[in-house]
Amino acid sequence: MLTEQNMKTERLLTFTATLFLAVTAGAQKAEFLSSRHALLRLDTPKKYLLLPVEEKEDNAHIRVIKDNQLVKTFNCKLATEKADYFVPYEVGEGELLDITFQGTPRSNGSIGDFACWKRMTYADTFDTANREQHRPLYHHSPACGWMNDPNGMFYKDGTWHLYYQYNPYGSQWENMTWGHSSSTDLVHWEHHPAPIEPDGLGSIFSGSCVVDKENTAGFGKDAIIAFYTSAGQSQTQCLAYSTDNGMTFTKYDRNPIITSTVPDFRDPHVFWNEEAGHWNLILAAGQQMSIYSSANLKEWKHESDFGATYGNHGGVWECPDLMKLPVAGTDKEKWMLICNINPGGPWGGSAAQYFIGDFDGKTFTCESKPEVTKWMDYGKDHYATVTFDNAPDGRRVGIAWMSNWQYANQVPTQQFRSANSIAREYGLFEYNGETYCSVKPVKEMDTLRGNQRKTPSEACEMVVTLKGDAQLTLRNDRNERVVISYNQEDGIIDFDRRHSGNVSFSDAFPTIVTTPTYGTVHQLRIFIDRCSIELFDEEGKVAMTNLVFPTTPYNRLTLKGKAKAKIYSLKN
Ligand code: FRU
C-alpha cells in the first residue's frame, strides 16, 4: 500500500539514488571469453549486486557458480545500451556469475562496451519506494518486478496469505518464482521474501496451498502444504511444506508427486472435501480439467476428467478451482468449477469461465448444456482467478490477476508490472433457469471509504444509483475518458476505454467491452485506482475489471439519464 507521504519520500530517494549511482558506479571487472560470454566474480561484502535491465534486450542467461558447483540459474535482460531500471541480485559469498548473452544484442560495440558493466553496482539496500505514476494506491502489486497469477492463497490465524507468479529479475514474464505478500484485512499488503524458487525440476508455475489441520501429510499439524507445477522439460506437480505459517517452504524430497504425458499439465488446486472425507486436487490437463483424490496429500489417485466438450475452448485451459457455494434465496448448494482460459476470452485474450454442477468427490457433472459458456467477469483484465483456502465463516474469497496476456508484458509501467484485483466474495444466483456466479467486493473494502467528495480522484469509489438507461463519463483535463453506458432494455453495460489515456502500447487495448446484467441494475459500485476501474452491481450479478492508463487522473464525472452518484475518497 502506498501513501502520498510515501510518494514524496520516494521522489527524494529516487533523486538520492541517482546521485549515488553517478558517484559510485564503476566498471565491474568482468572477464570476456567470447563475443557473448563473460565471467564476473562477486567479490564484495555488500548484500546486492544491482543489475541494470534494458527491456528491449534479449535475455542474458546467468549461471551462478559457487565452489565450482552450479547453485542457481536465471535470465535477465542485462543492458547493452541503456539501463531502464535495476533489479537486485542477492550476492552469496564467493559466487561467480557465468553470463551468456542470448539473441542479437542491440549494442554496436563489443561485449566489453555493454552498458551493464558500467552501470552495475554493489549496494546494501535496494530502493523499492514507488517511482510509478500508474502504481495502484489500494490494490496489491509487487514491490518490484513482474507478477502474474495469484497462487497458493490461504487464511490462517487472522492473516490472508497471497503468493504470486513472480520474476524478481525483471518486469516481464521470466524466472517463475512464488512471490509472497500477506494482509490482515485483504486491503493492506505487506511484502515478504520469495519463498519458492526455481530448482532442478523447473521454474515454479501456479498452484495452491492448504492448511493441513489434521497432519494428514505428516509434516506437522497445521503445516501449510503448497502444490505447484514445476515447469521443466515436462510440466509436473510438486509439493512443498511450511511449518512457519507460509514464510518459508521446504520442497518435498520425492517430487514430483504427479506426472503426465500431457504437455499443458499444470496449476494444481487442492482442497479438503468434507463430504467425501478426502483431499481433492484439480488441475488443467490440455483441454480438460483432471480431478484426483488423496488421503495424505502425497499420493494421488486420478478420478476423472471434465470439460473436453464443455464451454469455451478458444485457448489453453489453466488455473482451475472447485468449490461448493450456496444459491442465493434458496436452501440449495451447488459446485462451481473455475476454468481460466487464454486466449478465448469474450473480448479476446485471457478470461475466467466457470461451470455449475455437482461434484461427488470423484466426478464433476455440469448442469448446463455443453455449449453454454459463463464468464466470471466481463472486463478485459480479470484472469487466473482462484480462491483462498480455509477462509473464515464459510466465506469464499478470491482474487484475480488484473491483466490480459494480450498486452501484460507491455503495459506502461517498469519498476513493477501488474496488480491484482480487489478481493471478491463469490456466491451463486439463479436467473432464467440457469445458475450463475455472483461476485461482490469483499466487505473489507468498506473500511477504506473516506469522506464523500464532489469529483472523482485517482483512488475513489463511486456509488451510482440508476433508474433506467444512463451514461457515465469519467474524464480528465486532457479529455481522456472512459464511458460506461447502461442499457436497461438490452440488459447490458458497455465499458469504452478507447480514449482512456495511454492506449498505444497494444492494438488489443483500446476497446469497448460489454457485460450482461441478468436483470435490472439499480446501483453500481465503481472502484477507481490509478490504473484500473472495477465495476460491480449491488447484487453481485455484474463484474467488470478493466485497466486504464490516464496520463493524469480522471477528475470529472458527467452523468446522463436518471442517475445519481456519490463519490468517496478511498483512504489507505
Ligand atoms: C496462467 C499461467 C499458468 C501458469 C503460469 C505461468 O497465467 O499460464 O497456467 O502456471 O501462468 O506463469
Coordinates of C-alpha atoms and ligand atoms in Angstrom, one line a residue:
M1 CA 0.0 0.0 0.0
L2 CA 1.4 3.3 -1.0
T3 CA 0.6 6.6 0.6
E4 CA 1.2 10.2 -0.6
Q5 CA 3.9 10.6 2.0
N6 CA 5.5 7.5 0.5
M7 CA 5.4 9.1 -2.8
K8 CA 7.2 12.2 -1.6
T9 CA 9.9 10.2 0.2
E10 CA 10.1 8.1 -2.9
R11 CA 11.0 11.2 -5.1
L12 CA 13.6 12.2 -2.7
L13 CA 15.0 8.6 -2.6
T14 CA 15.0 8.4 -6.3
F15 CA 17.0 11.6 -6.6
T16 CA 19.4 10.4 -3.9
A17 CA 19.7 7.1 -5.6
T18 CA 20.5 8.7 -9.0
L19 CA 23.2 10.8 -7.4
F20 CA 24.6 7.8 -5.6
L21 CA 24.9 5.8 -8.8
A22 CA 26.6 8.6 -10.6
V23 CA 29.2 8.8 -7.9
T24 CA 29.9 5.1 -7.2
A25 CA 29.0 3.3 -10.5
G26 CA 32.1 1.9 -12.0
A27 CA 33.0 -0.8 -14.5
Q28 CA 32.7 -4.2 -12.9
K29 CA 35.6 -6.4 -13.6
A30 CA 34.2 -9.0 -15.9
E31 CA 36.3 -11.3 -18.0
F32 CA 35.2 -11.6 -21.6
L33 CA 35.7 -15.0 -23.1
S34 CA 33.8 -14.5 -26.4
S35 CA 31.5 -12.0 -28.1
R36 CA 28.7 -13.2 -25.9
H37 CA 30.2 -14.9 -22.8
A38 CA 31.5 -13.3 -19.7
L39 CA 32.5 -14.3 -16.2
L40 CA 32.0 -12.0 -13.2
R41 CA 33.5 -12.8 -9.8
L42 CA 31.4 -11.2 -7.0
D43 CA 34.0 -10.1 -4.5
T44 CA 32.1 -7.9 -2.2
P45 CA 30.9 -7.6 1.4
K46 CA 27.8 -5.9 0.1
K47 CA 24.4 -7.6 0.1
Y48 CA 23.2 -6.9 -3.5
L49 CA 24.6 -6.6 -7.0
L50 CA 22.2 -4.2 -8.7
L51 CA 21.7 -5.4 -12.3
P52 CA 20.8 -2.9 -15.0
V53 CA 17.9 -4.1 -17.1
E54 CA 17.1 -3.0 -20.7
E55 CA 13.6 -4.3 -21.5
K56 CA 14.1 -4.3 -25.3
E57 CA 17.1 -6.6 -25.0
D58 CA 17.2 -10.3 -25.3
N59 CA 17.9 -12.3 -22.1
A60 CA 21.3 -12.9 -20.8
H61 CA 21.4 -16.4 -19.2
I62 CA 23.1 -16.2 -15.9
R63 CA 24.5 -19.3 -14.1
V64 CA 25.6 -18.8 -10.5
I65 CA 28.6 -20.9 -9.6
K66 CA 29.9 -21.3 -6.1
D67 CA 32.7 -23.7 -5.1
N68 CA 32.7 -24.9 -8.7
Q69 CA 29.0 -26.0 -8.3
L70 CA 26.0 -24.6 -10.2
V71 CA 23.8 -23.2 -7.5
K72 CA 21.2 -21.2 -9.5
T73 CA 20.3 -20.0 -12.9
F74 CA 18.2 -17.1 -14.1
N75 CA 17.6 -14.9 -17.1
C76 CA 17.9 -11.1 -17.1
K77 CA 17.8 -8.6 -19.9
L78 CA 21.2 -7.1 -19.0
A79 CA 21.5 -3.6 -20.5
T80 CA 23.7 -3.3 -23.6
E81 CA 22.9 0.4 -24.4
K82 CA 20.9 1.9 -21.6
A83 CA 19.6 0.9 -18.2
D84 CA 15.8 1.2 -18.0
Y85 CA 15.9 0.2 -14.3
F86 CA 17.7 -2.0 -11.8
V87 CA 16.9 -5.3 -10.1
P88 CA 18.7 -6.6 -7.0
Y89 CA 20.6 -9.9 -7.1
E90 CA 21.3 -11.1 -3.5
V91 CA 25.0 -11.9 -3.5
G92 CA 26.3 -15.1 -1.9
E93 CA 29.9 -15.3 -0.7
G94 CA 32.4 -16.3 -3.3
E95 CA 30.0 -16.5 -6.2
L96 CA 30.9 -16.4 -9.8
L97 CA 28.4 -15.3 -12.4
D98 CA 28.7 -17.1 -15.8
I99 CA 26.8 -14.9 -18.2
T100 CA 25.8 -15.7 -21.8
F101 CA 24.1 -13.1 -23.9
Q102 CA 21.3 -14.7 -26.0
G103 CA 19.9 -13.4 -29.3
T104 CA 21.4 -10.4 -31.0
P105 CA 22.4 -7.7 -28.6
R106 CA 21.4 -4.2 -29.8
S107 CA 24.6 -2.5 -29.0
N108 CA 27.0 -1.9 -31.9
G109 CA 30.0 -2.2 -29.6
S110 CA 31.6 -5.4 -28.4
I111 CA 30.7 -7.2 -25.2
G112 CA 33.1 -5.1 -23.1
D113 CA 31.3 -2.0 -24.2
F114 CA 27.8 -3.1 -23.0
A115 CA 26.2 -0.6 -20.6
C116 CA 25.6 -3.3 -18.0
W117 CA 29.2 -3.4 -16.8
K118 CA 29.4 0.3 -16.2
R119 CA 26.0 0.6 -14.6
M120 CA 26.2 -2.5 -12.2
T121 CA 26.8 -1.5 -8.6
Y122 CA 27.0 -3.2 -5.3
A123 CA 24.8 -2.0 -2.5
D124 CA 23.5 -3.0 0.9
T125 CA 20.0 -1.7 0.2
F126 CA 17.6 -1.7 -2.7
D127 CA 15.2 1.2 -3.0
T128 CA 11.6 -0.1 -3.7
A129 CA 9.9 3.2 -3.0
N130 CA 7.4 3.8 -5.8
R131 CA 8.5 5.6 -8.9
E132 CA 5.5 4.9 -11.0
Q133 CA 2.6 7.1 -11.9
H134 CA 0.3 4.1 -12.5
R135 CA 1.1 2.1 -9.4
P136 CA -2.2 1.4 -7.7
L137 CA -2.8 3.0 -4.3
Y138 CA -5.0 0.3 -2.8
H139 CA -4.5 -2.8 -5.0
H140 CA -1.9 -5.3 -4.4
S141 CA 1.2 -5.0 -6.6
P142 CA 4.7 -6.4 -6.2
A143 CA 7.3 -4.0 -4.7
C144 CA 9.3 -4.5 -7.9
G145 CA 9.5 -6.9 -10.8
W146 CA 6.9 -8.8 -12.7
M147 CA 3.7 -10.5 -11.3
N148 CA 1.1 -12.8 -12.9
D149 CA -1.3 -15.3 -11.4
P150 CA -2.3 -15.3 -7.7
N151 CA -1.0 -18.6 -6.2
G152 CA -1.4 -20.6 -3.0
M153 CA -3.7 -18.3 -1.2
F154 CA -4.7 -19.3 2.3
Y155 CA -6.0 -17.8 5.5
K156 CA -4.7 -18.7 8.9
D157 CA -4.8 -17.1 12.4
G158 CA -6.1 -13.8 11.2
T159 CA -3.8 -13.5 8.2
W160 CA -4.5 -13.8 4.5
H161 CA -1.5 -15.1 2.5
L162 CA -1.1 -14.3 -1.1
Y163 CA 1.6 -15.9 -3.3
Y164 CA 2.0 -14.9 -6.9
Q165 CA 3.9 -15.8 -10.1
Y166 CA 6.9 -13.6 -9.8
N167 CA 10.0 -12.5 -11.7
P168 CA 12.5 -10.9 -9.3
Y169 CA 14.9 -10.1 -12.1
G170 CA 12.8 -8.0 -14.5
S171 CA 9.4 -6.6 -15.1
Q172 CA 8.4 -9.0 -17.8
W173 CA 7.5 -12.7 -17.6
E174 CA 10.5 -14.9 -16.8
N175 CA 12.2 -16.9 -13.9
M176 CA 8.9 -18.0 -12.4
T177 CA 9.1 -18.0 -8.7
W178 CA 6.5 -17.7 -6.0
G179 CA 6.5 -14.2 -4.5
H180 CA 4.7 -13.6 -1.2
S181 CA 2.6 -10.9 0.5
S182 CA 0.2 -11.1 3.4
S183 CA -2.6 -9.0 4.9
T184 CA -4.8 -8.9 7.9
D185 CA -7.6 -7.1 6.1
L186 CA -7.4 -8.0 2.4
V187 CA -6.6 -4.4 1.7
H188 CA -3.2 -3.5 3.1
W189 CA -0.5 -5.9 2.0
E190 CA 3.0 -6.5 3.4
H191 CA 5.7 -7.9 1.2
H192 CA 7.8 -10.9 2.2
P193 CA 10.8 -12.7 0.7
A194 CA 10.0 -15.0 -2.2
P195 CA 9.7 -18.5 -0.6
I196 CA 9.7 -20.9 -3.5
E197 CA 12.4 -20.6 -6.2
P198 CA 13.1 -22.5 -9.4
D199 CA 15.1 -25.7 -8.9
G200 CA 16.4 -28.7 -10.9
L201 CA 12.8 -29.7 -11.8
G202 CA 12.0 -26.4 -13.4
S203 CA 10.6 -23.0 -12.7
I204 CA 7.7 -22.6 -10.3
F205 CA 4.4 -22.2 -12.0
S206 CA 0.9 -21.7 -10.4
G207 CA -0.7 -23.7 -7.7
S208 CA -2.4 -23.6 -4.3
C209 CA -1.9 -24.1 -0.6
V210 CA -3.9 -25.9 2.1
V211 CA -3.7 -25.8 5.9
D212 CA -3.2 -29.4 7.0
K213 CA -5.1 -29.3 10.2
E214 CA -5.0 -33.0 10.9
N215 CA -1.4 -33.6 9.9
T216 CA -2.5 -35.9 7.1
A217 CA 0.7 -35.4 5.2
G218 CA 3.0 -36.0 8.2
F219 CA 4.7 -32.6 8.0
G220 CA 3.1 -31.4 11.2
K221 CA -0.3 -30.3 12.5
D222 CA -1.4 -27.1 10.8
A223 CA 1.6 -27.3 8.3
I224 CA 1.0 -25.3 5.1
I225 CA 1.3 -27.6 2.1
A226 CA 1.9 -25.9 -1.2
F227 CA 1.3 -27.6 -4.6
Y228 CA 2.8 -26.1 -7.7
T229 CA 3.8 -27.0 -11.2
S230 CA 7.5 -27.5 -11.9
A231 CA 7.9 -26.3 -15.5
G232 CA 10.9 -28.2 -16.7
Q233 CA 11.3 -30.5 -19.7
S234 CA 7.7 -31.5 -18.9
Q235 CA 5.2 -30.0 -16.5
T236 CA 5.0 -32.0 -13.3
Q237 CA 3.2 -31.4 -10.0
C238 CA 5.3 -30.9 -6.8
L239 CA 4.8 -30.3 -3.1
A240 CA 6.5 -28.1 -0.6
Y241 CA 5.6 -27.6 3.1
S242 CA 5.9 -24.8 5.6
T243 CA 6.0 -25.1 9.4
D244 CA 6.3 -21.4 9.9
N245 CA 2.9 -20.3 8.6
G246 CA 4.0 -19.9 5.0
M247 CA 7.1 -17.7 5.4
T248 CA 9.5 -20.4 4.2
F249 CA 8.9 -23.7 2.4
T250 CA 10.8 -27.0 2.2
K251 CA 10.5 -28.9 -1.0
Y252 CA 9.4 -32.5 -0.6
D253 CA 12.3 -34.8 -1.4
R254 CA 10.2 -37.2 -3.5
N255 CA 8.9 -34.6 -6.0
P256 CA 7.3 -34.7 -8.5
I257 CA 4.2 -36.2 -7.0
I258 CA 2.0 -36.2 -10.2
T259 CA 3.3 -36.7 -13.7
S260 CA 1.6 -37.0 -17.1
T261 CA 2.4 -37.1 -20.9
V262 CA 0.0 -34.2 -21.5
P263 CA 2.2 -31.1 -22.4
D264 CA -0.1 -28.5 -20.8
F265 CA -0.4 -30.1 -17.4
R266 CA -0.5 -27.6 -14.6
D267 CA -1.8 -25.3 -11.8
P268 CA -2.9 -27.8 -9.2
H269 CA -5.7 -26.6 -6.8
V270 CA -6.1 -28.7 -3.7
F271 CA -9.0 -28.6 -1.1
W272 CA -10.4 -30.7 1.7
N273 CA -13.7 -32.3 0.6
E274 CA -15.7 -32.5 3.8
E275 CA -18.5 -34.8 2.4
A276 CA -16.1 -37.2 0.6
G277 CA -13.7 -37.2 3.6
H278 CA -10.6 -36.8 1.4
W279 CA -8.5 -34.3 -0.3
N280 CA -9.2 -33.4 -3.9
L281 CA -6.9 -31.9 -6.5
I282 CA -8.0 -30.4 -9.8
L283 CA -5.5 -29.3 -12.5
A284 CA -5.6 -28.3 -16.1
A285 CA -4.6 -31.1 -18.5
G286 CA -4.8 -29.9 -22.1
Q287 CA -8.4 -29.1 -23.0
Q288 CA -9.9 -30.5 -19.8
M289 CA -9.6 -30.5 -16.0
S290 CA -8.3 -33.6 -14.3
I291 CA -9.5 -34.5 -10.8
Y292 CA -7.6 -36.5 -8.2
S293 CA -8.2 -37.7 -4.7
S294 CA -5.8 -38.4 -1.8
A295 CA -5.8 -39.2 1.9
N296 CA -2.3 -37.9 2.6
L297 CA -1.6 -35.1 0.1
K298 CA 1.4 -37.0 -1.3
E299 CA -0.2 -40.0 -3.2
W300 CA -2.9 -39.0 -5.6
K301 CA -5.4 -41.1 -7.5
H302 CA -6.7 -39.9 -10.8
E303 CA -10.5 -40.0 -10.6
S304 CA -11.9 -38.3 -13.7
D305 CA -11.6 -35.6 -16.3
F306 CA -14.1 -32.8 -17.0
G307 CA -14.8 -30.5 -19.9
A308 CA -13.4 -31.7 -23.2
T309 CA -16.8 -31.0 -24.8
Y310 CA -17.9 -28.2 -22.4
G311 CA -17.7 -24.4 -22.6
N312 CA -15.1 -22.4 -24.4
H313 CA -12.0 -24.0 -25.9
G314 CA -10.6 -21.0 -27.8
G315 CA -7.3 -21.3 -25.9
V316 CA -5.4 -23.2 -23.2
W317 CA -7.2 -24.2 -20.0
E318 CA -5.4 -23.0 -16.9
C319 CA -5.7 -22.3 -13.2
P320 CA -8.8 -24.3 -12.1
D321 CA -10.6 -24.1 -8.8
L322 CA -13.6 -26.1 -7.5
M323 CA -15.8 -25.2 -4.6
K324 CA -19.3 -25.6 -3.2
L325 CA -21.4 -22.4 -2.9
P326 CA -24.9 -21.5 -1.6
V327 CA -27.5 -20.4 -4.2
A328 CA -29.0 -17.1 -3.1
G329 CA -32.6 -17.1 -2.0
T330 CA -32.8 -20.9 -1.8
D331 CA -31.5 -23.7 0.5
K332 CA -29.6 -25.2 -2.3
E333 CA -25.8 -25.6 -2.7
K334 CA -24.1 -26.3 -5.9
W335 CA -20.5 -26.8 -7.1
M336 CA -18.7 -24.3 -9.2
L337 CA -15.7 -25.2 -11.3
I338 CA -13.5 -22.3 -12.4
C339 CA -11.5 -22.6 -15.6
N340 CA -9.3 -19.8 -16.7
I341 CA -8.7 -19.7 -20.4
N342 CA -6.2 -17.9 -22.6
P343 CA -6.9 -16.9 -25.3
G344 CA -10.6 -17.3 -25.9
G345 CA -12.0 -14.7 -23.5
P346 CA -15.2 -12.9 -24.6
W347 CA -13.2 -9.8 -25.6
G348 CA -10.0 -11.5 -26.7
G349 CA -7.2 -12.9 -24.7
S350 CA -7.5 -14.1 -21.1
A351 CA -10.7 -14.6 -19.1
A352 CA -12.2 -16.8 -16.4
Q353 CA -15.1 -19.1 -17.4
Y354 CA -16.9 -21.3 -14.9
F355 CA -19.3 -24.3 -14.8
I356 CA -22.0 -25.0 -12.3
G357 CA -23.0 -28.5 -11.3
D358 CA -22.4 -31.3 -8.9
F359 CA -19.3 -33.0 -7.5
D360 CA -19.2 -36.3 -5.6
G361 CA -15.5 -36.2 -4.7
K362 CA -14.7 -38.0 -7.9
T363 CA -16.6 -36.6 -10.9
F364 CA -17.8 -33.1 -11.7
T365 CA -21.1 -33.1 -13.6
C366 CA -22.1 -29.9 -15.3
E367 CA -25.8 -29.0 -15.1
S368 CA -25.8 -26.7 -18.2
K369 CA -25.7 -27.8 -21.8
P370 CA -22.1 -28.3 -23.2
E371 CA -22.4 -25.2 -25.4
V372 CA -23.2 -22.8 -22.5
T373 CA -20.3 -20.6 -21.6
K374 CA -20.4 -18.4 -18.4
W375 CA -17.8 -15.8 -17.5
M376 CA -17.0 -14.6 -14.0
D377 CA -16.1 -11.1 -15.1
Y378 CA -16.8 -9.4 -18.5
G379 CA -13.9 -6.9 -18.4
K380 CA -10.7 -7.4 -20.3
D381 CA -8.4 -7.7 -17.3
H382 CA -9.5 -10.4 -15.0
Y383 CA -7.5 -13.6 -15.1
A384 CA -6.2 -16.6 -13.2
T385 CA -8.9 -16.2 -10.6
V386 CA -8.6 -18.6 -7.7
T387 CA -9.8 -18.6 -4.0
F388 CA -8.3 -18.7 -0.6
D389 CA -8.1 -22.0 1.3
N390 CA -9.5 -22.0 4.9
A391 CA -11.2 -18.6 4.7
P392 CA -13.2 -17.9 7.9
D393 CA -17.0 -18.1 8.4
G394 CA -17.5 -20.2 5.3
R395 CA -16.5 -17.2 3.1
R396 CA -15.4 -17.9 -0.5
V397 CA -12.9 -15.1 -1.3
G398 CA -10.9 -14.9 -4.5
I399 CA -8.5 -12.6 -6.3
A400 CA -7.8 -12.2 -10.0
W401 CA -4.7 -11.1 -11.8
M402 CA -5.7 -7.7 -13.3
S403 CA -4.2 -8.1 -16.7
N404 CA -4.5 -9.9 -20.0
W405 CA -1.8 -11.9 -21.7
Q406 CA -2.5 -9.9 -24.9
Y407 CA -0.5 -7.0 -23.5
A408 CA 0.5 -7.8 -19.9
N409 CA 4.2 -7.5 -20.8
Q410 CA 3.8 -4.2 -22.5
V411 CA 1.6 -2.1 -20.1
P412 CA 3.2 1.3 -19.4
T413 CA 4.9 0.6 -16.0
Q414 CA 8.5 -0.6 -15.4
Q415 CA 9.5 -0.8 -11.8
F416 CA 6.7 -3.3 -11.3
R417 CA 4.3 -4.9 -13.8
S418 CA 0.8 -6.0 -12.9
A419 CA -1.5 -5.6 -10.0
N420 CA -4.2 -7.9 -8.5
S421 CA -7.9 -7.1 -8.4
I422 CA -9.6 -6.2 -5.2
A423 CA -10.6 -9.3 -3.3
R424 CA -14.1 -10.5 -4.1
E425 CA -16.6 -12.8 -2.5
Y426 CA -18.4 -15.4 -4.5
G427 CA -21.8 -17.0 -4.3
L428 CA -24.5 -18.2 -6.8
F429 CA -27.7 -16.8 -8.1
E430 CA -30.5 -18.1 -10.4
Y431 CA -31.7 -16.3 -13.5
N432 CA -33.9 -17.6 -16.3
G433 CA -33.3 -21.2 -15.4
E434 CA -29.5 -21.0 -15.2
T435 CA -27.3 -20.6 -12.1
Y436 CA -24.6 -18.0 -12.2
C437 CA -21.7 -16.9 -10.1
S438 CA -22.2 -13.8 -8.0
V439 CA -19.3 -11.5 -7.5
K440 CA -19.1 -8.9 -4.8
P441 CA -16.3 -6.7 -3.4
V442 CA -15.3 -8.1 0.0
K443 CA -16.8 -6.3 2.9
E444 CA -13.3 -5.2 4.0
M445 CA -13.4 -2.7 1.1
D446 CA -16.0 -0.7 3.1
T447 CA -13.3 0.1 5.7
L448 CA -11.4 2.1 3.0
R449 CA -14.3 4.5 2.5
G450 CA -13.3 8.1 3.5
N451 CA -15.0 11.4 3.0
Q452 CA -17.6 12.0 0.3
R453 CA -16.2 14.2 -2.4
K454 CA -17.6 16.1 -5.4
T455 CA -15.3 14.8 -8.1
P456 CA -13.5 11.6 -8.9
S457 CA -9.9 11.2 -7.9
E458 CA -7.1 8.7 -8.6
A459 CA -8.3 6.5 -5.8
C460 CA -12.0 6.6 -5.1
E461 CA -15.3 4.6 -5.1
M462 CA -18.4 5.8 -6.9
V463 CA -21.8 4.5 -5.9
V464 CA -24.2 5.3 -8.7
T465 CA -28.0 4.9 -8.3
L466 CA -29.7 4.2 -11.6
K467 CA -33.3 4.5 -12.8
G468 CA -33.2 3.2 -16.3
D469 CA -30.7 3.9 -19.1
A470 CA -27.7 6.0 -18.1
Q471 CA -24.3 7.1 -19.3
L472 CA -21.3 7.9 -17.0
T473 CA -18.3 9.6 -18.4
L474 CA -15.1 9.9 -16.4
R475 CA -12.8 12.5 -17.9
N476 CA -9.5 14.2 -17.1
D477 CA -8.1 17.6 -18.1
R478 CA -6.7 16.2 -21.3
N479 CA -10.1 14.9 -22.4
E480 CA -9.0 11.3 -21.8
R481 CA -12.1 9.4 -20.9
V482 CA -13.9 6.3 -20.0
V483 CA -17.6 5.9 -21.0
I484 CA -19.8 3.5 -19.1
S485 CA -23.3 3.0 -20.6
Y486 CA -26.2 1.1 -19.1
N487 CA -29.0 -0.1 -21.5
Q488 CA -31.8 -1.4 -19.4
E489 CA -33.9 -2.9 -22.2
D490 CA -31.0 -4.9 -23.7
G491 CA -29.7 -5.7 -20.2
I492 CA -26.1 -4.7 -20.9
I493 CA -23.4 -2.4 -19.7
D494 CA -20.7 -1.1 -22.1
F495 CA -17.3 0.0 -20.9
D496 CA -15.5 2.1 -23.5
R497 CA -11.8 2.7 -22.9
R498 CA -10.8 3.6 -26.4
H499 CA -9.8 7.1 -25.4
S500 CA -8.9 6.4 -21.8
G501 CA -5.3 7.7 -21.9
N502 CA -2.3 5.8 -22.9
V503 CA -3.7 3.0 -25.1
S504 CA -0.9 2.9 -27.7
F505 CA 1.2 0.0 -26.3
S506 CA -1.1 -2.7 -27.8
D507 CA -3.8 -2.8 -30.6
A508 CA -5.7 -5.1 -28.3
F509 CA -6.1 -2.4 -25.6
P510 CA -8.4 0.3 -26.9
T511 CA -11.7 -1.5 -26.8
I512 CA -15.4 -1.4 -25.8
V513 CA -16.4 -4.4 -23.7
T514 CA -19.9 -5.4 -22.7
T515 CA -21.4 -7.3 -19.8
P516 CA -24.9 -8.8 -19.5
T517 CA -26.7 -7.6 -16.3
Y518 CA -29.1 -10.6 -15.7
G519 CA -32.0 -8.3 -14.8
T520 CA -32.4 -4.6 -13.9
V521 CA -29.5 -2.8 -12.3
H522 CA -30.3 -0.3 -9.6
Q523 CA -27.0 0.5 -8.2
L524 CA -23.4 0.3 -9.4
R525 CA -20.2 0.3 -7.2
I526 CA -17.2 1.5 -9.2
F527 CA -13.7 1.3 -7.8
I528 CA -11.2 3.6 -9.4
D529 CA -7.5 3.3 -8.8
R530 CA -4.5 4.7 -10.7
C531 CA -4.6 2.1 -13.4
S532 CA -7.9 0.2 -13.0
I533 CA -11.6 0.5 -12.9
E534 CA -13.7 -2.3 -11.4
L535 CA -17.4 -2.2 -11.7
F536 CA -20.0 -4.2 -9.8
D537 CA -23.7 -4.0 -9.3
E538 CA -25.2 -4.1 -5.8
E539 CA -26.5 -7.7 -6.2
G540 CA -23.3 -9.3 -7.5
K541 CA -24.6 -10.0 -10.9
V542 CA -22.3 -7.7 -12.8
A543 CA -18.5 -7.7 -12.5
M544 CA -16.2 -5.9 -14.9
T545 CA -12.5 -5.3 -14.4
N546 CA -10.5 -3.1 -16.8
L547 CA -7.1 -1.5 -16.8
V548 CA -6.8 2.2 -17.9
F549 CA -3.7 4.4 -18.1
P550 CA -4.9 8.0 -18.0
T551 CA -1.9 10.4 -18.3
T552 CA -3.4 12.4 -15.4
P553 CA -6.2 11.2 -13.1
Y554 CA -9.9 11.4 -14.1
N555 CA -11.2 14.3 -12.2
R556 CA -14.7 14.9 -13.7
L557 CA -17.8 12.8 -13.8
T558 CA -20.7 13.5 -16.2
L559 CA -24.0 11.7 -15.9
K560 CA -26.7 11.3 -18.5
G561 CA -30.0 9.7 -17.8
K562 CA -31.6 9.2 -14.4
A563 CA -28.5 8.5 -12.4
K564 CA -27.1 9.9 -9.2
A565 CA -23.5 9.4 -8.0
K566 CA -21.9 9.6 -4.6
I567 CA -18.1 9.6 -4.7
Y568 CA -16.0 8.6 -1.7
S569 CA -12.3 9.0 -1.2
L570 CA -10.6 5.8 -0.5
K571 CA -8.2 6.3 2.3
N572 CA -5.2 4.0 2.8
Ligands
FRU1 C1 -1.6 -18.6 -16.4 C2 -0.3 -19.3 -16.5 C3 -0.4 -20.6 -15.7 C4 1.0 -21.0 -15.4 C5 1.5 -19.6 -15.1 C6 3.0 -19.4 -15.6 O1 -1.5 -17.2 -16.5 O2 0.0 -19.5 -17.8 O3 -1.1 -21.7 -16.4 O4 1.1 -21.8 -14.3 O5 0.8 -18.7 -15.9 O6 3.5 -18.2 -15.1

